[in-house]
PDB file of C-alpha atoms and ligand atoms in Angstrom:
ATOM      1  CA  MET F   1     -14.454  21.183  15.947  1.00 70.00           C
ATOM      2  CA  SER F   2     -14.479  17.614  14.482  1.00 92.00           C
ATOM      3  CA  ALA F   3     -12.315  16.496  11.583  1.00 97.00           C
ATOM      4  CA  GLN F   4     -13.555  15.711   8.190  1.00 98.00           C
ATOM      5  CA  ILE F   5     -13.476  11.914   7.508  1.00 98.00           C
ATOM      6  CA  ILE F   6     -11.634  10.939   4.320  1.00 98.00           C
ATOM      7  CA  ASP F   7     -13.645   8.249   2.996  1.00 98.00           C
ATOM      8  CA  GLY F   8     -11.372   5.690   1.575  1.00 98.00           C
ATOM      9  CA  LYS F   9     -14.047   3.273   0.598  1.00 98.00           C
ATOM     10  CA  ALA F  10     -15.597   5.748  -1.621  1.00 98.00           C
ATOM     11  CA  LEU F  11     -12.369   7.126  -2.935  1.00 98.00           C
ATOM     12  CA  ALA F  12     -11.393   3.510  -3.845  1.00 98.00           C
ATOM     13  CA  LEU F  13     -14.827   2.836  -5.467  1.00 97.00           C
ATOM     14  CA  SER F  14     -14.572   5.744  -7.990  1.00 97.00           C
ATOM     15  CA  LEU F  15     -10.965   4.963  -8.579  1.00 98.00           C
ATOM     16  CA  ARG F  16     -12.033   1.408  -9.319  1.00 98.00           C
ATOM     17  CA  GLU F  17     -14.797   2.622 -11.721  1.00 98.00           C
ATOM     18  CA  SER F  18     -12.451   4.702 -13.837  1.00 98.00           C
ATOM     19  CA  ILE F  19      -9.899   1.831 -13.873  1.00 98.00           C
ATOM     20  CA  ALA F  20     -12.737  -0.420 -15.199  1.00 98.00           C
ATOM     21  CA  GLN F  21     -13.196   1.928 -17.912  1.00 98.00           C
ATOM     22  CA  GLU F  22      -9.802   2.324 -18.818  1.00 98.00           C
ATOM     23  CA  VAL F  23      -9.350  -1.691 -18.827  1.00 98.00           C
ATOM     24  CA  SER F  24     -12.269  -2.002 -21.365  1.00 98.00           C
ATOM     25  CA  LEU F  25     -10.793   0.814 -23.429  1.00 98.00           C
ATOM     26  CA  LEU F  26      -7.267  -0.975 -23.587  1.00 98.00           C
ATOM     27  CA  GLN F  27      -8.553  -4.234 -24.278  1.00 98.00           C
ATOM     28  CA  LYS F  28     -10.909  -2.869 -27.033  1.00 98.00           C
ATOM     29  CA  ASN F  29      -8.084  -0.568 -28.714  1.00 98.00           C
ATOM     30  CA  THR F  30      -5.137  -3.033 -28.359  1.00 98.00           C
ATOM     31  CA  GLY F  31      -6.531  -6.602 -27.468  1.00 98.00           C
ATOM     32  CA  VAL F  32      -4.475  -6.455 -24.175  1.00 98.00           C
ATOM     33  CA  GLN F  33      -6.409  -7.399 -20.839  1.00 98.00           C
ATOM     34  CA  PRO F  34      -4.276  -6.598 -17.900  1.00 98.00           C
ATOM     35  CA  GLY F  35      -3.533  -9.533 -15.915  1.00 98.00           C
ATOM     36  CA  LEU F  36      -2.375  -9.704 -12.196  1.00 98.00           C
ATOM     37  CA  ALA F  37      -0.949 -12.938 -10.858  1.00 98.00           C
ATOM     38  CA  ALA F  38      -1.116 -13.347  -7.050  1.00 98.00           C
ATOM     39  CA  VAL F  39       1.019 -16.000  -4.977  1.00 98.00           C
ATOM     40  CA  LEU F  40       0.206 -17.094  -1.666  1.00 98.00           C
ATOM     41  CA  VAL F  41       2.306 -19.578   0.074  1.00 98.00           C
ATOM     42  CA  GLY F  42       0.807 -21.161   3.133  1.00 97.00           C
ATOM     43  CA  ASP F  43      -2.527 -20.903   5.200  1.00 92.00           C
ATOM     44  CA  ASP F  44      -2.282 -17.658   7.115  1.00 92.00           C
ATOM     45  CA  PRO F  45      -6.049 -16.548   7.228  1.00 89.00           C
ATOM     46  CA  ALA F  46      -5.441 -12.832   6.978  1.00 88.00           C
ATOM     47  CA  SER F  47      -3.201 -13.117   3.874  1.00 93.00           C
ATOM     48  CA  ALA F  48      -5.898 -15.593   2.433  1.00 93.00           C
ATOM     49  CA  ILE F  49      -8.449 -12.910   2.774  1.00 92.00           C
ATOM     50  CA  TYR F  50      -6.383 -10.114   1.459  1.00 92.00           C
ATOM     51  CA  VAL F  51      -5.564 -12.372  -1.825  1.00 95.00           C
ATOM     52  CA  ARG F  52      -9.110 -13.368  -2.262  1.00 95.00           C
ATOM     53  CA  ASN F  53     -10.231  -9.488  -2.013  1.00 94.00           C
ATOM     54  CA  LYS F  54      -7.645  -8.776  -4.647  1.00 95.00           C
ATOM     55  CA  LYS F  55      -9.068 -11.467  -6.866  1.00 96.00           C
ATOM     56  CA  ILE F  56     -12.407 -10.169  -6.428  1.00 97.00           C
ATOM     57  CA  ALA F  57     -11.592  -6.632  -7.176  1.00 97.00           C
ATOM     58  CA  CYS F  58      -9.611  -7.783 -10.422  1.00 98.00           C
ATOM     59  CA  GLU F  59     -12.659  -9.395 -11.778  1.00 98.00           C
ATOM     60  CA  LYS F  60     -15.187  -6.432 -10.867  1.00 97.00           C
ATOM     61  CA  ALA F  61     -12.625  -4.059 -12.821  1.00 98.00           C
ATOM     62  CA  GLY F  62     -12.370  -6.571 -15.663  1.00 98.00           C
ATOM     63  CA  LEU F  63      -8.752  -7.390 -15.168  1.00 98.00           C
ATOM     64  CA  TYR F  64      -7.740 -11.287 -15.469  1.00 98.00           C
ATOM     65  CA  PRO F  65      -6.732 -12.555 -12.070  1.00 97.00           C
ATOM     66  CA  GLN F  66      -4.644 -15.590 -11.860  1.00 97.00           C
ATOM     67  CA  GLU F  67      -4.318 -17.061  -8.267  1.00 96.00           C
ATOM     68  CA  HIS F  68      -1.630 -19.518  -7.239  1.00 97.00           C
ATOM     69  CA  LEU F  69      -2.396 -20.836  -3.567  1.00 97.00           C
ATOM     70  CA  LEU F  70       0.666 -23.011  -2.682  1.00 98.00           C
ATOM     71  CA  PRO F  71       1.126 -25.053   0.448  1.00 97.00           C
ATOM     72  CA  SER F  72       3.493 -23.964   3.287  1.00 97.00           C
ATOM     73  CA  SER F  73       5.842 -26.799   2.456  1.00 97.00           C
ATOM     74  CA  THR F  74       6.528 -25.109  -0.907  1.00 98.00           C
ATOM     75  CA  THR F  75      10.425 -25.044  -1.371  1.00 98.00           C
ATOM     76  CA  GLU F  76      12.030 -21.501  -2.104  1.00 98.00           C
ATOM     77  CA  GLU F  77      13.236 -23.234  -5.338  1.00 98.00           C
ATOM     78  CA  ALA F  78       9.716 -24.351  -6.564  1.00 98.00           C
ATOM     79  CA  LEU F  79       8.650 -20.742  -5.795  1.00 98.00           C
ATOM     80  CA  LEU F  80      11.294 -19.165  -7.738  1.00 98.00           C
ATOM     81  CA  ASP F  81      10.390 -21.468 -10.709  1.00 98.00           C
ATOM     82  CA  LEU F  82       6.749 -20.156 -10.679  1.00 98.00           C
ATOM     83  CA  ILE F  83       8.181 -16.555 -10.443  1.00 98.00           C
ATOM     84  CA  HIS F  84      10.125 -17.188 -13.618  1.00 98.00           C
ATOM     85  CA  GLN F  85       7.244 -18.705 -15.377  1.00 98.00           C
ATOM     86  CA  LEU F  86       5.036 -15.486 -14.494  1.00 98.00           C
ATOM     87  CA  ASN F  87       7.722 -13.247 -15.551  1.00 98.00           C
ATOM     88  CA  VAL F  88       7.479 -14.501 -19.033  1.00 98.00           C
ATOM     89  CA  ASP F  89       3.675 -15.259 -19.324  1.00 98.00           C
ATOM     90  CA  PRO F  90       2.204 -12.682 -21.887  1.00 98.00           C
ATOM     91  CA  LYS F  91      -1.174 -12.785 -19.962  1.00 98.00           C
ATOM     92  CA  ILE F  92       0.372 -11.408 -16.951  1.00 98.00           C
ATOM     93  CA  HIS F  93       1.268  -7.683 -16.205  1.00 98.00           C
ATOM     94  CA  GLY F  94       1.591  -7.659 -12.383  1.00 98.00           C
ATOM     95  CA  ILE F  95       2.927 -10.225  -9.993  1.00 98.00           C
ATOM     96  CA  LEU F  96       1.885  -9.968  -6.345  1.00 97.00           C
ATOM     97  CA  VAL F  97       3.736 -12.142  -3.770  1.00 97.00           C
ATOM     98  CA  GLN F  98       1.703 -11.969  -0.503  1.00 96.00           C
ATOM     99  CA  LEU F  99       3.792 -11.414   2.471  1.00 95.00           C
ATOM    100  CA  PRO F 100       4.826 -12.939   5.082  1.00 94.00           C
ATOM    101  CA  LEU F 101       6.406 -16.013   3.347  1.00 97.00           C
ATOM    102  CA  PRO F 102       6.977 -18.993   5.368  1.00 97.00           C
ATOM    103  CA  PRO F 103      10.255 -18.621   7.416  1.00 96.00           C
ATOM    104  CA  HIS F 104      12.258 -21.345   5.313  1.00 98.00           C
ATOM    105  CA  ILE F 105      11.609 -18.958   2.162  1.00 98.00           C
ATOM    106  CA  GLU F 106      14.101 -15.977   1.844  1.00 97.00           C
ATOM    107  CA  SER F 107      11.468 -13.101   1.049  1.00 96.00           C
ATOM    108  CA  LYS F 108      14.317 -11.011  -0.480  1.00 96.00           C
ATOM    109  CA  ALA F 109      15.415 -13.631  -2.942  1.00 97.00           C
ATOM    110  CA  ILE F 110      11.641 -14.016  -3.976  1.00 98.00           C
ATOM    111  CA  LEU F 111      10.974 -10.314  -4.263  1.00 96.00           C
ATOM    112  CA  GLN F 112      14.059  -9.873  -6.408  1.00 98.00           C
ATOM    113  CA  ALA F 113      13.006 -12.465  -8.592  1.00 98.00           C
ATOM    114  CA  VAL F 114       9.915 -10.774  -9.716  1.00 98.00           C
ATOM    115  CA  SER F 115      10.597  -8.918 -13.001  1.00 98.00           C
ATOM    116  CA  PRO F 116      10.852  -5.079 -12.256  1.00 98.00           C
ATOM    117  CA  GLU F 117       8.471  -4.708 -15.083  1.00 98.00           C
ATOM    118  CA  LYS F 118       5.907  -6.741 -13.548  1.00 98.00           C
ATOM    119  CA  ASP F 119       6.466  -5.689 -10.111  1.00 98.00           C
ATOM    120  CA  ALA F 120       3.114  -4.415  -9.087  1.00 98.00           C
ATOM    121  CA  ASP F 121       3.719  -3.758  -5.419  1.00 97.00           C
ATOM    122  CA  GLY F 122       6.966  -1.782  -6.284  1.00 98.00           C
ATOM    123  CA  PHE F 123       9.217  -3.934  -4.015  1.00 97.00           C
ATOM    124  CA  HIS F 124      11.960  -4.905  -6.209  1.00 98.00           C
ATOM    125  CA  PRO F 125      15.130  -2.931  -5.473  1.00 97.00           C
ATOM    126  CA  VAL F 126      15.269  -1.710  -9.106  1.00 98.00           C
ATOM    127  CA  ASN F 127      11.795   0.070  -8.397  1.00 98.00           C
ATOM    128  CA  VAL F 128      12.779   1.157  -5.006  1.00 98.00           C
ATOM    129  CA  GLY F 129      15.917   2.792  -6.732  1.00 98.00           C
ATOM    130  CA  ARG F 130      13.822   4.467  -9.234  1.00 98.00           C
ATOM    131  CA  LEU F 131      11.673   5.712  -6.471  1.00 98.00           C
ATOM    132  CA  VAL F 132      14.378   7.327  -4.597  1.00 98.00           C
ATOM    133  CA  GLU F 133      15.474   9.065  -7.701  1.00 98.00           C
ATOM    134  CA  GLY F 134      12.035  10.645  -8.116  1.00 96.00           C
ATOM    135  CA  ASP F 135      11.274   8.833 -11.385  1.00 96.00           C
ATOM    136  CA  PRO F 136       9.094   5.865 -10.293  1.00 97.00           C
ATOM    137  CA  VAL F 137       7.749   3.131 -12.575  1.00 97.00           C
ATOM    138  CA  PHE F 138       5.773   1.136 -10.071  1.00 98.00           C
ATOM    139  CA  VAL F 139       4.801   2.925  -6.757  1.00 98.00           C
ATOM    140  CA  PRO F 140       4.249   0.637  -3.736  1.00 98.00           C
ATOM    141  CA  CYS F 141       0.262   0.422  -3.567  1.00 98.00           C
ATOM    142  CA  THR F 142      -0.194   1.588   0.141  1.00 98.00           C
ATOM    143  CA  PRO F 143       2.036   4.663  -0.168  1.00 98.00           C
ATOM    144  CA  LYS F 144       0.449   5.484  -3.372  1.00 98.00           C
ATOM    145  CA  GLY F 145      -3.054   5.265  -1.913  1.00 98.00           C
ATOM    146  CA  VAL F 146      -1.932   7.498   1.186  1.00 98.00           C
ATOM    147  CA  ILE F 147      -0.744  10.204  -1.161  1.00 98.00           C
ATOM    148  CA  HIS F 148      -4.148  10.067  -3.065  1.00 98.00           C
ATOM    149  CA  MET F 149      -6.010  10.337   0.108  1.00 98.00           C
ATOM    150  CA  ILE F 150      -4.035  13.402   1.370  1.00 98.00           C
ATOM    151  CA  ASP F 151      -4.714  14.927  -2.228  1.00 98.00           C
ATOM    152  CA  SER F 152      -8.231  14.328  -1.890  1.00 98.00           C
ATOM    153  CA  THR F 153      -8.447  16.846   0.951  1.00 98.00           C
ATOM    154  CA  GLY F 154      -7.360  19.692  -1.378  1.00 98.00           C
ATOM    155  CA  LEU F 155      -4.256  20.432   0.789  1.00 98.00           C
ATOM    156  CA  ASP F 156      -0.995  21.370  -1.020  1.00 98.00           C
ATOM    157  CA  ILE F 157       1.626  19.052   0.204  1.00 98.00           C
ATOM    158  CA  GLY F 158       4.585  21.258  -0.820  1.00 98.00           C
ATOM    159  CA  GLY F 159       6.259  23.153   2.182  1.00 98.00           C
ATOM    160  CA  LYS F 160       4.240  21.299   4.786  1.00 98.00           C
ATOM    161  CA  ARG F 161       5.621  19.486   7.688  1.00 98.00           C
ATOM    162  CA  ALA F 162       4.954  15.760   7.404  1.00 99.00           C
ATOM    163  CA  VAL F 163       5.860  13.173   9.973  1.00 99.00           C
ATOM    164  CA  VAL F 164       5.676   9.471   9.043  1.00 99.00           C
ATOM    165  CA  ILE F 165       5.481   7.122  12.219  1.00 99.00           C
ATOM    166  CA  GLY F 166       7.306   3.755  11.010  1.00 98.00           C
ATOM    167  CA  ARG F 167      10.262   3.123   8.826  1.00 98.00           C
ATOM    168  CA  SER F 168       9.394  -0.294   7.046  1.00 97.00           C
ATOM    169  CA  ASN F 169      10.672  -0.645   3.464  1.00 96.00           C
ATOM    170  CA  ILE F 170       7.185  -1.253   2.206  1.00 95.00           C
ATOM    171  CA  VAL F 171       5.203   1.508   3.965  1.00 98.00           C
ATOM    172  CA  GLY F 172       6.950   4.082   6.036  1.00 98.00           C
ATOM    173  CA  LYS F 173       9.937   4.682   3.751  1.00 98.00           C
ATOM    174  CA  PRO F 174       8.234   4.964   0.544  1.00 98.00           C
ATOM    175  CA  ILE F 175       5.506   7.245   1.911  1.00 98.00           C
ATOM    176  CA  ALA F 176       8.276   9.669   3.110  1.00 98.00           C
ATOM    177  CA  MET F 177       9.971   9.616  -0.301  1.00 98.00           C
ATOM    178  CA  LEU F 178       6.711  10.439  -1.890  1.00 98.00           C
ATOM    179  CA  LEU F 179       5.999  13.249   0.329  1.00 98.00           C
ATOM    180  CA  LEU F 180       9.737  14.444  -0.085  1.00 98.00           C
ATOM    181  CA  HIS F 181       9.019  14.383  -3.628  1.00 98.00           C
ATOM    182  CA  ARG F 182       5.881  16.401  -3.287  1.00 98.00           C
ATOM    183  CA  HIS F 183       8.029  19.206  -1.544  1.00 98.00           C
ATOM    184  CA  ALA F 184       7.085  18.213   1.977  1.00 98.00           C
ATOM    185  CA  THR F 185       9.605  18.643   5.035  1.00 98.00           C
ATOM    186  CA  VAL F 186       9.507  14.984   6.067  1.00 99.00           C
ATOM    187  CA  THR F 187      10.537  13.553   9.595  1.00 99.00           C
ATOM    188  CA  ILE F 188      10.464   9.774  10.015  1.00 98.00           C
ATOM    189  CA  CYS F 189       9.995   8.517  13.733  1.00 98.00           C
ATOM    190  CA  HIS F 190      10.492   5.053  14.681  1.00 98.00           C
ATOM    191  CA  SER F 191      10.803   2.902  17.833  1.00 98.00           C
ATOM    192  CA  ARG F 192      13.997   4.767  18.791  1.00 98.00           C
ATOM    193  CA  THR F 193      12.858   8.362  18.343  1.00 98.00           C
ATOM    194  CA  LYS F 194      13.409  10.396  21.550  1.00 98.00           C
ATOM    195  CA  ASP F 195      10.192  12.264  22.569  1.00 98.00           C
ATOM    196  CA  LEU F 196       8.250  11.189  19.782  1.00 98.00           C
ATOM    197  CA  PRO F 197       4.986  13.186  20.710  1.00 98.00           C
ATOM    198  CA  SER F 198       6.791  16.492  20.451  1.00 98.00           C
ATOM    199  CA  VAL F 199       8.000  15.586  16.944  1.00 98.00           C
ATOM    200  CA  VAL F 200       4.411  14.707  15.863  1.00 98.00           C
ATOM    201  CA  ARG F 201       3.032  17.634  17.232  1.00 98.00           C
ATOM    202  CA  GLU F 202       5.106  19.915  14.749  1.00 98.00           C
ATOM    203  CA  ALA F 203       3.210  17.990  11.678  1.00 98.00           C
ATOM    204  CA  ASP F 204       0.706  19.251   9.378  1.00 98.00           C
ATOM    205  CA  ILE F 205       0.652  15.771   7.882  1.00 99.00           C
ATOM    206  CA  VAL F 206       0.819  12.682  10.172  1.00 99.00           C
ATOM    207  CA  ILE F 207       1.085   9.193   8.737  1.00 98.00           C
ATOM    208  CA  ALA F 208       0.882   6.136  11.253  1.00 98.00           C
ATOM    209  CA  ALA F 209       2.160   3.176  10.037  1.00 98.00           C
ATOM    210  CA  ILE F 210       3.244   1.259  13.326  1.00 98.00           C
ATOM    211  CA  GLY F 211       1.024  -1.606  13.997  1.00 97.00           C
ATOM    212  CA  LYS F 212      -0.062  -0.619  17.650  1.00 98.00           C
ATOM    213  CA  PRO F 213      -3.556   0.165  18.343  1.00 98.00           C
ATOM    214  CA  PHE F 214      -4.441   3.552  19.958  1.00 98.00           C
ATOM    215  CA  PHE F 215      -0.551   4.622  19.402  1.00 98.00           C
ATOM    216  CA  VAL F 216      -1.268   8.101  18.279  1.00 98.00           C
ATOM    217  CA  THR F 217      -3.277  10.147  20.772  1.00 98.00           C
ATOM    218  CA  PRO F 218      -4.892  13.826  20.621  1.00 98.00           C
ATOM    219  CA  ASP F 219      -2.102  15.280  22.745  1.00 98.00           C
ATOM    220  CA  MET F 220       0.214  14.460  19.772  1.00 98.00           C
ATOM    221  CA  ILE F 221      -1.816  16.309  17.044  1.00 98.00           C
ATOM    222  CA  LYS F 222      -1.780  19.653  15.875  1.00 98.00           C
ATOM    223  CA  GLU F 223      -5.160  21.367  15.461  1.00 97.00           C
ATOM    224  CA  GLY F 224      -6.210  20.943  12.028  1.00 97.00           C
ATOM    225  CA  ALA F 225      -3.584  18.357  10.971  1.00 98.00           C
ATOM    226  CA  VAL F 226      -4.237  15.798   8.448  1.00 98.00           C
ATOM    227  CA  VAL F 227      -3.941  12.329   9.950  1.00 98.00           C
ATOM    228  CA  ILE F 228      -3.633   9.161   7.803  1.00 98.00           C
ATOM    229  CA  ASP F 229      -3.894   5.718   9.539  1.00 98.00           C
ATOM    230  CA  VAL F 230      -2.006   2.877   7.911  1.00 98.00           C
ATOM    231  CA  GLY F 231      -2.270   0.436  10.720  1.00 97.00           C
ATOM    232  CA  ILE F 232      -4.505  -2.576  10.947  1.00 96.00           C
ATOM    233  CA  ASN F 233      -4.977  -4.154  14.542  1.00 96.00           C
ATOM    234  CA  ARG F 234      -7.046  -6.763  15.629  1.00 94.00           C
ATOM    235  CA  LEU F 235      -8.241  -6.246  19.267  1.00 96.00           C
ATOM    236  CA  ASP F 236      -9.018  -9.125  21.607  1.00 97.00           C
ATOM    237  CA  ASN F 237     -12.619  -8.523  20.988  1.00 97.00           C
ATOM    238  CA  GLY F 238     -12.289  -9.168  17.366  1.00 94.00           C
ATOM    239  CA  LYS F 239     -12.681  -5.212  16.814  1.00 96.00           C
ATOM    240  CA  LEU F 240     -10.460  -3.964  13.828  1.00 95.00           C
ATOM    241  CA  VAL F 241      -8.662  -0.782  14.815  1.00 97.00           C
ATOM    242  CA  GLY F 242      -5.728   1.381  13.403  1.00 98.00           C
ATOM    243  CA  ASP F 243      -2.748   2.895  15.050  1.00 98.00           C
ATOM    244  CA  VAL F 244      -4.699   6.138  15.909  1.00 98.00           C
ATOM    245  CA  ASP F 245      -7.171   6.658  18.751  1.00 98.00           C
ATOM    246  CA  PHE F 246      -9.791   7.899  16.138  1.00 98.00           C
ATOM    247  CA  ASP F 247     -12.515   8.873  18.574  1.00 97.00           C
ATOM    248  CA  ARG F 248     -10.289  11.148  20.618  1.00 98.00           C
ATOM    249  CA  VAL F 249      -8.051  12.371  17.656  1.00 98.00           C
ATOM    250  CA  LYS F 250     -10.835  13.261  15.398  1.00 97.00           C
ATOM    251  CA  ALA F 251     -11.714  16.385  17.558  1.00 95.00           C
ATOM    252  CA  HIS F 252      -8.188  17.582  16.897  1.00 93.00           C
ATOM    253  CA  ALA F 253      -7.513  16.761  13.370  1.00 98.00           C
ATOM    254  CA  GLY F 254      -8.426  18.552  10.436  1.00 98.00           C
ATOM    255  CA  TRP F 255      -8.902  15.576   8.357  1.00 98.00           C
ATOM    256  CA  ILE F 256      -8.772  11.599   9.298  1.00 98.00           C
ATOM    257  CA  THR F 257      -9.026   8.337   7.886  1.00 98.00           C
ATOM    258  CA  PRO F 258     -10.944   5.830   9.567  1.00 98.00           C
ATOM    259  CA  VAL F 259      -9.787   2.028   9.948  1.00 97.00           C
ATOM    260  CA  PRO F 260     -11.693   0.129   8.252  1.00 96.00           C
ATOM    261  CA  GLY F 261     -12.768   1.841   5.365  1.00 97.00           C
ATOM    262  CA  GLY F 262      -9.728   4.155   4.881  1.00 98.00           C
ATOM    263  CA  VAL F 263      -6.209   3.109   3.706  1.00 98.00           C
ATOM    264  CA  GLY F 264      -7.228  -0.639   3.101  1.00 96.00           C
ATOM    265  CA  PRO F 265      -9.446  -0.150   0.359  1.00 96.00           C
ATOM    266  CA  MET F 266      -7.132   2.283  -1.240  1.00 98.00           C
ATOM    267  CA  THR F 267      -4.261  -0.168  -1.391  1.00 97.00           C
ATOM    268  CA  ILE F 268      -6.420  -2.755  -3.501  1.00 97.00           C
ATOM    269  CA  ALA F 269      -7.500  -0.004  -5.941  1.00 98.00           C
ATOM    270  CA  MET F 270      -3.686   1.122  -6.403  1.00 98.00           C
ATOM    271  CA  LEU F 271      -2.634  -2.523  -7.186  1.00 98.00           C
ATOM    272  CA  LEU F 272      -5.249  -2.441 -10.004  1.00 98.00           C
ATOM    273  CA  GLN F 273      -4.064   0.672 -11.176  1.00 98.00           C
ATOM    274  CA  ASN F 274      -0.341  -0.407 -11.067  1.00 98.00           C
ATOM    275  CA  THR F 275      -1.132  -3.439 -12.973  1.00 98.00           C
ATOM    276  CA  LEU F 276      -3.449  -1.375 -15.628  1.00 98.00           C
ATOM    277  CA  GLU F 277      -0.246   1.012 -16.072  1.00 98.00           C
ATOM    278  CA  SER F 278       1.855  -2.022 -16.648  1.00 98.00           C
ATOM    279  CA  ALA F 279      -0.183  -3.452 -18.986  1.00 98.00           C
ATOM    280  CA  LYS F 280      -0.371  -0.112 -21.056  1.00 98.00           C
ATOM    281  CA  ARG F 281       3.499  -0.267 -21.177  1.00 98.00           C
ATOM    282  CA  PHE F 282       3.452  -3.746 -22.564  1.00 98.00           C
ATOM    283  CA  ALA F 283       0.651  -2.981 -25.116  1.00 97.00           C
ATOM    284  CA  GLN F 284       2.958   0.004 -26.315  1.00 92.00           C
TER     285      GLN F 284
HETATM  286  P1  LIG B 301       6.618  -3.166  10.308  1.00 55.54           P
HETATM  287  O1  LIG B 301       6.192  -3.938  11.444  1.00 55.54           O
HETATM  288  O2  LIG B 301       7.377  -3.444   9.438  1.00 55.54           O
HETATM  289  O3  LIG B 301       7.048  -1.674  10.850  1.00 55.54           O
HETATM  290  C1  LIG B 301       6.509  -1.002  11.839  1.00 55.54           C
HETATM  291  C2  LIG B 301       7.304   0.214  12.262  1.00 55.54           C
HETATM  292  O4  LIG B 301       6.851   1.011  13.144  1.00 55.54           O
HETATM  293  C3  LIG B 301       8.793   0.015  12.346  1.00 55.54           C
HETATM  294  O5  LIG B 301       9.476   0.776  11.602  1.00 55.54           O
HETATM  295  C4  LIG B 301       8.987   0.581  13.848  1.00 55.54           C
HETATM  296  O6  LIG B 301      10.092   1.258  13.861  1.00 55.54           O
HETATM  297  C5  LIG B 301       7.852   1.344  14.036  1.00 55.54           C
HETATM  298  N1  LIG B 301       7.437   1.242  15.400  1.00 55.54           N
HETATM  299  C6  LIG B 301       7.485   0.299  16.129  1.00 55.54           C
HETATM  300  N2  LIG B 301       7.110   0.391  17.351  1.00 55.54           N
HETATM  301  C7  LIG B 301       7.164   1.717  17.484  1.00 55.54           C
HETATM  302  C8  LIG B 301       7.056   2.687  18.670  1.00 55.54           C
HETATM  303  N3  LIG B 301       6.891   2.446  19.871  1.00 55.54           N
HETATM  304  N4  LIG B 301       7.265   4.108  18.361  1.00 55.54           N
HETATM  305  C9  LIG B 301       7.511   4.381  17.217  1.00 55.54           C
HETATM  306  N5  LIG B 301       7.700   3.600  16.150  1.00 55.54           N
HETATM  307  C10 LIG B 301       7.336   2.379  16.121  1.00 55.54           C
HETATM  308  O7  LIG B 301       5.026  -2.761   9.600  1.00 55.54           O
HETATM  309  P2  LIG B 301       4.501  -2.429   8.322  1.00 55.54           P
HETATM  310  O8  LIG B 301       4.503  -3.413   7.455  1.00 55.54           O
HETATM  311  O9  LIG B 301       5.111  -1.017   8.144  1.00 55.54           O
HETATM  312  O10 LIG B 301       2.894  -2.020   8.775  1.00 55.54           O
HETATM  313  C11 LIG B 301       2.627  -1.120   9.665  1.00 55.54           C
HETATM  314  C12 LIG B 301       1.087  -1.239   9.887  1.00 55.54           C
HETATM  315  O11 LIG B 301       0.517  -0.878   8.676  1.00 55.54           O
HETATM  316  C13 LIG B 301       0.681  -2.584  10.213  1.00 55.54           C
HETATM  317  O12 LIG B 301      -0.337  -2.462  11.242  1.00 55.54           O
HETATM  318  C14 LIG B 301       0.238  -3.014   9.231  1.00 55.54           C
HETATM  319  O13 LIG B 301      -0.819  -4.065   9.203  1.00 55.54           O
HETATM  320  C15 LIG B 301      -0.420  -1.986   8.437  1.00 55.54           C
HETATM  321  N6  LIG B 301      -0.780  -2.132   6.914  1.00 55.54           N
HETATM  322  C16 LIG B 301      -1.821  -1.634   6.286  1.00 55.54           C
HETATM  323  C17 LIG B 301      -1.677  -1.782   5.076  1.00 55.54           C
HETATM  324  C18 LIG B 301      -3.050  -1.213   4.527  1.00 55.54           C
HETATM  325  O14 LIG B 301      -3.297  -1.615   3.421  1.00 55.54           O
HETATM  326  N7  LIG B 301      -3.769  -0.627   5.258  1.00 55.54           N
HETATM  327  C19 LIG B 301      -0.804  -2.125   4.340  1.00 55.54           C
HETATM  328  C20 LIG B 301       0.516  -2.438   4.780  1.00 55.54           C
HETATM  329  C21 LIG B 301       0.533  -2.291   6.068  1.00 55.54           C
END
């Protein structure tokens, strides 16, 4: 049996269409156009592509995009000044600081300077706390997209065994927390997990967020499991792949996401949705 593909591109497109409708309705009824400020420091090519794609997505959905492309020599003080300006700019309802920042800037200080009420990525400690308490305001975009993709299969997450591979603050931990709030029994695996394959084999839902190509192999997957691949890895031949050995795992899984065209497009759609929801709160 071959797994059904969860088409992130198609899901994201339909989300973006409904976001565009809501944006135009909000603007008509309240005069508020959701605004997203994206801040990029330095010239990392991958980050530049992400920021450009986010800007295009904003424009297509009718949001107001504001781009701040700063040189890598930007000081932490100057960046903090910009964040403080954006925090009080009435045209801006979401602020996104593209990571990674250059090594001379302390990312933690920058993320904490973003107003928790405009924290479109959901990385501020206040929003992390709200998420842990089960009463989130901004849910981080990739984890939010992952849950939407699982829901699209029709699977009831409640009571299922879920294994998240990867424990980063921006992907692994928030995904685990969201699954827990949806009543899954959640295990987080990481680089020091003993006998990781046997843990993953128990899962009805597997989330791979590691950053290592072909890490998840068919022998780790229970027949019929939902497999969500968050990883983005560039091979030496230029090909983009996830963390899952897609071609072989799809014979075992019930549902699987491709890379590219899986979680990536969902992340951008959720960023638009977070900004729209924020603008609605400001409009009230
Ligand atoms: P990270 O490097 O911060 O975290 C990786 C995690 O993997 C760590 O918690 C680590 O414990 C775990 N890990 C590393 N080696 C391991 C091993 N051998 N066995 C088990 N666990 C291991 O990365 P991140 O920011 O969480 O991102 C993970 C991947 O997801 C990356 O490929 C990144 O590019 C991708 N990503 C994709 C999107 C998207 O929109 N699709 C968004 C964010 C991140």
